[in-house]
Amino acid sequence: MSKTTFILGIISLLNFNAYSTQQPKLIQYESIQDQIDLATLENNLIITYQDMQENAKLSSVFSNTFYQIIKSNPNTITYSFKKLQEETGIYISTSLDKKIRIYSWDNNTGGSMRFFDQIIQFENKGEINTELKIADEDTMSFVSKIYTIENSKKNSIYLTINNAIYSSKYVSQSIFAYEIDNKHLKPVEIFKTKKQSLSSISCEFDFFSVVDRPERPLELITIKNNILYIPLINEEGIVTNKNLYYKWNGLNFIYEGIK
């Protein structure tokens, strides 16, 4: 069976008219959980991802296919997707309590600026909620890690580490704080500087100033022993060996200084 025939079969199975001259339209269908096991779906996703890498016009087909698989199979929130991560450029980050998972990937529509789509999956009161976020004309980021911290009110706060690529040189890393509020992820202003309260902190920098660091994705913004470290960037965009640090007091990360 040729690769094209196989891919057409996969997309047909998921009720997508991938090769229409118009934008592919999503067709509602019942859960496919009983029809194909997750391992088979994982293999299918790998093939459609690889095809999207060869043809950027299939970006929306892949995103919608991926979204429907995740939405129709709530148990994917705890499925490892080990093979998918090993054989594609898809990032899958899961909170420690397994309440939130974010899938993110380069949708192959950018040039030196890269565009990332995301699927956000989270559990609230026994119900799994799923939403698709498309980069479209605004660059989005991939999520490399999710920290979980519990405040003094026994509420879980989720801290995502987001990474954006603006060019081969200029990139950014950010931290966003959320809590689960009904069927939504709600930003929470837990970062306290000397002048304001923030729900996120971002730092843009010259990638070549840290290109020799061994870890990928980069781990510049970190939390250790309830202390948040944000890299200090100089005026030239160079990452220095110093950090701004914020200490957790049970409700907020309070700015303490530079070290």
Short mmCIF file of C-alpha atoms in Angstrom, two decimals:
data_model
loop_
_atom_site.label_atom_id
_atom_site.label_comp_id
_atom_site.label_asym_id
_atom_site.label_seq_id
_atom_site.Cartn_x
_atom_site.Cartn_y
_atom_site.Cartn_z
CA MET A 1 0.00 0.00 0.00
CA SER A 2 1.43 3.38 -0.94
CA LYS A 3 2.00 6.05 1.67
CA THR A 4 -0.55 8.35 0.04
CA THR A 5 -3.22 5.64 0.00
CA PHE A 6 -2.60 4.83 3.65
CA ILE A 7 -2.83 8.47 4.71
CA LEU A 8 -6.03 8.93 2.72
CA GLY A 9 -7.48 5.95 4.55
CA ILE A 10 -6.60 7.43 7.94
CA ILE A 11 -8.11 10.80 7.16
CA SER A 12 -11.21 9.18 5.69
CA LEU A 13 -11.60 7.16 8.87
CA LEU A 14 -11.64 10.38 10.89
CA ASN A 15 -14.24 11.93 8.56
CA PHE A 16 -12.02 14.64 7.11
CA ASN A 17 -12.10 15.72 3.49
CA ALA A 18 -8.39 16.48 3.56
CA TYR A 19 -7.94 16.96 -0.15
CA SER A 20 -10.87 19.30 -0.78
CA THR A 21 -10.01 22.57 -2.49
CA GLN A 22 -11.63 24.31 0.45
CA GLN A 23 -10.49 24.48 4.07
CA PRO A 24 -11.06 21.02 5.63
CA LYS A 25 -14.30 20.96 7.60
CA LEU A 26 -14.64 19.04 10.81
CA ILE A 27 -17.50 16.51 10.81
CA GLN A 28 -19.04 15.43 14.08
CA TYR A 29 -18.86 11.75 14.84
CA GLU A 30 -19.20 9.40 17.76
CA SER A 31 -16.26 8.40 19.91
CA ILE A 32 -13.76 6.19 18.08
CA GLN A 33 -12.50 4.75 21.37
CA ASP A 34 -14.25 1.41 20.76
CA GLN A 35 -13.14 1.19 17.13
CA ILE A 36 -9.39 1.60 17.32
CA ASP A 37 -7.14 1.31 20.34
CA LEU A 38 -4.88 4.15 21.35
CA ALA A 39 -1.73 2.42 20.11
CA THR A 40 -3.17 2.30 16.59
CA LEU A 41 -4.27 5.92 16.82
CA GLU A 42 -0.77 6.81 17.95
CA ASN A 43 0.74 5.13 14.88
CA ASN A 44 -1.75 6.92 12.64
CA LEU A 45 -0.84 10.26 14.19
CA ILE A 46 2.84 9.66 13.51
CA ILE A 47 2.11 9.11 9.83
CA THR A 48 -0.14 12.16 9.48
CA TYR A 49 2.43 14.27 11.35
CA GLN A 50 5.20 13.17 9.01
CA ASP A 51 3.02 13.93 6.01
CA MET A 52 2.28 17.40 7.41
CA GLN A 53 6.04 17.99 7.70
CA GLU A 54 6.33 17.36 3.96
CA ASN A 55 3.27 19.42 3.05
CA ALA A 56 2.43 22.47 5.19
CA LYS A 57 -1.02 22.66 3.55
CA LEU A 58 -2.00 19.65 5.66
CA SER A 59 -1.29 21.52 8.90
CA SER A 60 -4.96 22.14 9.72
CA VAL A 61 -5.82 18.54 8.80
CA PHE A 62 -3.29 17.24 11.30
CA SER A 63 -4.37 19.68 14.03
CA ASN A 64 -8.05 18.81 13.66
CA THR A 65 -7.30 15.09 13.45
CA PHE A 66 -5.18 15.25 16.59
CA TYR A 67 -7.82 17.31 18.39
CA GLN A 68 -10.63 14.91 17.54
CA ILE A 69 -8.60 11.93 18.74
CA ILE A 70 -7.86 13.60 22.08
CA LYS A 71 -11.38 14.95 22.53
CA SER A 72 -13.03 11.63 21.66
CA ASN A 73 -10.74 9.62 23.95
CA PRO A 74 -10.64 11.26 27.42
CA ASN A 75 -8.36 8.51 28.72
CA THR A 76 -5.56 9.96 26.58
CA ILE A 77 -4.87 12.37 29.46
CA THR A 78 -2.89 9.58 31.13
CA TYR A 79 -1.72 7.68 28.03
CA SER A 80 2.07 7.83 27.62
CA PHE A 81 2.27 8.54 23.86
CA LYS A 82 5.88 7.45 24.19
CA LYS A 83 6.30 6.49 20.55
CA LEU A 84 4.63 9.70 19.36
CA GLN A 85 7.10 11.81 21.31
CA GLU A 86 10.10 9.76 20.19
CA GLU A 87 9.25 9.86 16.48
CA THR A 88 7.83 13.37 16.07
CA GLY A 89 8.47 16.91 17.25
CA ILE A 90 5.36 16.90 19.44
CA TYR A 91 5.81 18.06 23.04
CA ILE A 92 3.55 16.56 25.68
CA SER A 93 3.66 18.08 29.16
CA THR A 94 1.57 16.77 32.06
CA SER A 95 1.06 18.16 35.55
CA LEU A 96 2.22 16.07 38.48
CA ASP A 97 -1.37 15.41 39.60
CA LYS A 98 -2.38 14.38 36.04
CA LYS A 99 -5.07 17.08 35.95
CA ILE A 100 -3.62 19.04 33.03
CA ARG A 101 -1.87 17.96 29.85
CA ILE A 102 -0.73 20.19 26.99
CA TYR A 103 0.24 18.90 23.55
CA SER A 104 2.15 21.37 21.37
CA TRP A 105 3.86 21.14 18.01
CA ASP A 106 5.38 23.17 15.20
CA ASN A 107 2.64 23.37 12.56
CA ASN A 108 5.17 23.80 9.73
CA THR A 109 3.68 27.05 8.44
CA GLY A 110 6.43 29.43 9.52
CA GLY A 111 9.84 30.50 8.25
CA SER A 112 12.52 31.57 10.70
CA MET A 113 9.63 32.44 13.02
CA ARG A 114 7.98 29.21 14.08
CA PHE A 115 4.27 28.73 14.78
CA PHE A 116 3.00 26.22 17.32
CA ASP A 117 -0.47 24.77 17.74
CA GLN A 118 -1.65 23.41 21.09
CA ILE A 119 -4.22 21.06 22.51
CA ILE A 120 -5.06 21.71 26.15
CA GLN A 121 -6.64 18.86 28.09
CA PHE A 122 -7.68 19.15 31.74
CA GLU A 123 -9.88 17.41 34.28
CA ASN A 124 -12.49 19.19 36.37
CA LYS A 125 -14.92 17.35 38.65
CA GLY A 126 -14.45 14.11 36.78
CA GLU A 127 -14.97 15.64 33.34
CA ILE A 128 -12.17 15.94 30.78
CA ASN A 129 -12.21 19.23 28.88
CA THR A 130 -10.30 19.68 25.62
CA GLU A 131 -9.59 22.75 23.52
CA LEU A 132 -7.53 23.40 20.40
CA LYS A 133 -5.48 26.58 20.05
CA ILE A 134 -4.27 27.40 16.54
CA ALA A 135 -1.31 29.73 16.05
CA ASP A 136 -2.84 31.29 12.91
CA GLU A 137 -1.11 34.64 12.27
CA ASP A 138 0.31 35.08 15.78
CA THR A 139 3.24 32.96 16.84
CA MET A 140 2.45 30.66 19.71
CA SER A 141 4.71 28.65 21.94
CA PHE A 142 5.36 25.08 22.84
CA VAL A 143 5.01 24.01 26.47
CA SER A 144 8.04 22.15 27.79
CA LYS A 145 6.99 21.66 31.41
CA ILE A 146 4.12 22.10 33.86
CA TYR A 147 4.88 22.76 37.52
CA THR A 148 2.20 22.21 40.14
CA ILE A 149 2.04 24.05 43.43
CA GLU A 150 -0.63 24.05 46.12
CA ASN A 151 -1.50 27.30 47.87
CA SER A 152 -2.51 27.75 51.50
CA LYS A 153 -6.18 27.45 50.46
CA LYS A 154 -5.48 23.90 49.18
CA ASN A 155 -6.03 25.00 45.58
CA SER A 156 -3.67 23.71 42.89
CA ILE A 157 -1.88 26.30 40.75
CA TYR A 158 -0.40 25.16 37.44
CA LEU A 159 2.68 26.88 36.06
CA THR A 160 3.46 26.27 32.40
CA ILE A 161 6.86 26.91 30.84
CA ASN A 162 6.28 28.26 27.32
CA ASN A 163 8.89 28.63 24.59
CA ALA A 164 8.56 30.84 21.49
CA ILE A 165 10.87 31.10 18.48
CA TYR A 166 10.88 34.46 16.70
CA SER A 167 13.93 33.83 14.50
CA SER A 168 17.07 31.71 14.48
CA LYS A 169 18.51 34.16 17.00
CA TYR A 170 15.69 35.63 19.08
CA VAL A 171 13.58 33.40 21.29
CA SER A 172 11.71 33.66 24.56
CA GLN A 173 10.79 31.58 27.58
CA SER A 174 7.83 32.41 29.80
CA ILE A 175 5.98 31.14 32.83
CA PHE A 176 2.18 31.33 33.05
CA ALA A 177 0.06 30.65 36.13
CA TYR A 178 -3.39 29.04 35.90
CA GLU A 179 -6.02 27.46 38.06
CA ILE A 180 -8.89 25.25 36.93
CA ASP A 181 -12.09 27.28 37.11
CA ASN A 182 -15.16 25.29 36.05
CA LYS A 183 -14.54 24.43 32.38
CA HIS A 184 -11.72 26.90 31.82
CA LEU A 185 -8.11 27.50 32.75
CA LYS A 186 -8.10 30.86 34.50
CA PRO A 187 -4.93 32.99 34.66
CA VAL A 188 -4.02 33.91 38.24
CA GLU A 189 -1.86 36.84 39.29
CA ILE A 190 0.50 35.14 41.71
CA PHE A 191 3.78 36.80 40.68
CA LYS A 192 4.36 39.88 42.83
CA THR A 193 7.00 42.38 41.74
CA LYS A 194 7.75 45.58 43.62
CA LYS A 195 5.11 47.43 41.61
CA GLN A 196 2.55 44.99 40.21
CA SER A 197 0.90 41.59 40.24
CA LEU A 198 1.32 39.38 37.18
CA SER A 199 -0.09 36.12 35.86
CA SER A 200 2.95 35.58 33.64
CA ILE A 201 6.59 36.53 33.30
CA SER A 202 8.48 36.44 30.01
CA CYS A 203 12.09 36.90 29.02
CA GLU A 204 13.35 37.35 25.46
CA PHE A 205 16.96 36.54 24.71
CA ASP A 206 19.61 35.71 22.15
CA PHE A 207 19.52 31.95 21.67
CA PHE A 208 23.21 31.88 20.73
CA SER A 209 24.10 33.07 24.22
CA VAL A 210 22.87 29.73 25.60
CA VAL A 211 23.33 27.48 22.57
CA ASP A 212 26.05 25.50 24.34
CA ARG A 213 23.81 24.48 27.21
CA PRO A 214 23.25 20.71 26.99
CA GLU A 215 19.55 20.47 27.89
CA ARG A 216 16.80 20.65 25.30
CA PRO A 217 14.36 22.21 25.66
CA LEU A 218 16.22 24.91 27.57
CA GLU A 219 15.56 25.11 31.31
CA LEU A 220 16.12 28.78 32.07
CA ILE A 221 13.00 29.45 34.14
CA THR A 222 12.88 26.94 36.98
CA ILE A 223 11.28 26.33 40.36
CA LYS A 224 13.32 24.68 43.09
CA ASN A 225 12.41 24.41 46.76
CA ASN A 226 9.54 26.91 46.33
CA ILE A 227 11.81 29.50 44.74
CA LEU A 228 11.16 30.70 41.20
CA TYR A 229 14.25 31.61 39.18
CA ILE A 230 13.98 33.91 36.15
CA PRO A 231 17.19 34.44 34.14
CA LEU A 232 18.59 37.94 34.12
CA ILE A 233 18.97 39.16 30.52
CA ASN A 234 21.29 42.09 29.75
CA GLU A 235 20.61 44.91 27.29
CA GLU A 236 22.17 42.93 24.42
CA GLY A 237 19.78 40.03 25.03
CA ILE A 238 22.50 37.86 26.52
CA VAL A 239 21.52 35.43 29.26
CA THR A 240 23.73 36.19 32.27
CA ASN A 241 24.69 33.83 35.08
CA LYS A 242 22.37 35.67 37.50
CA ASN A 243 18.67 35.20 38.22
CA LEU A 244 15.76 37.20 39.54
CA TYR A 245 14.25 35.08 42.27
CA TYR A 246 10.76 34.93 43.71
CA LYS A 247 9.92 33.14 46.95
CA TRP A 248 6.62 31.29 47.44
CA ASN A 249 4.73 32.41 50.57
CA GLY A 250 1.74 30.10 50.25
CA LEU A 251 -0.29 32.45 48.07
CA ASN A 252 2.17 34.29 45.81
CA PHE A 253 5.69 34.26 44.45
CA ILE A 254 7.20 37.40 45.97
CA TYR A 255 10.17 39.08 44.26
CA GLU A 256 13.18 38.94 46.55
CA GLY A 257 16.05 40.24 44.42
CA ILE A 258 18.89 39.10 42.16
CA LYS A 259 21.50 36.48 42.85
#
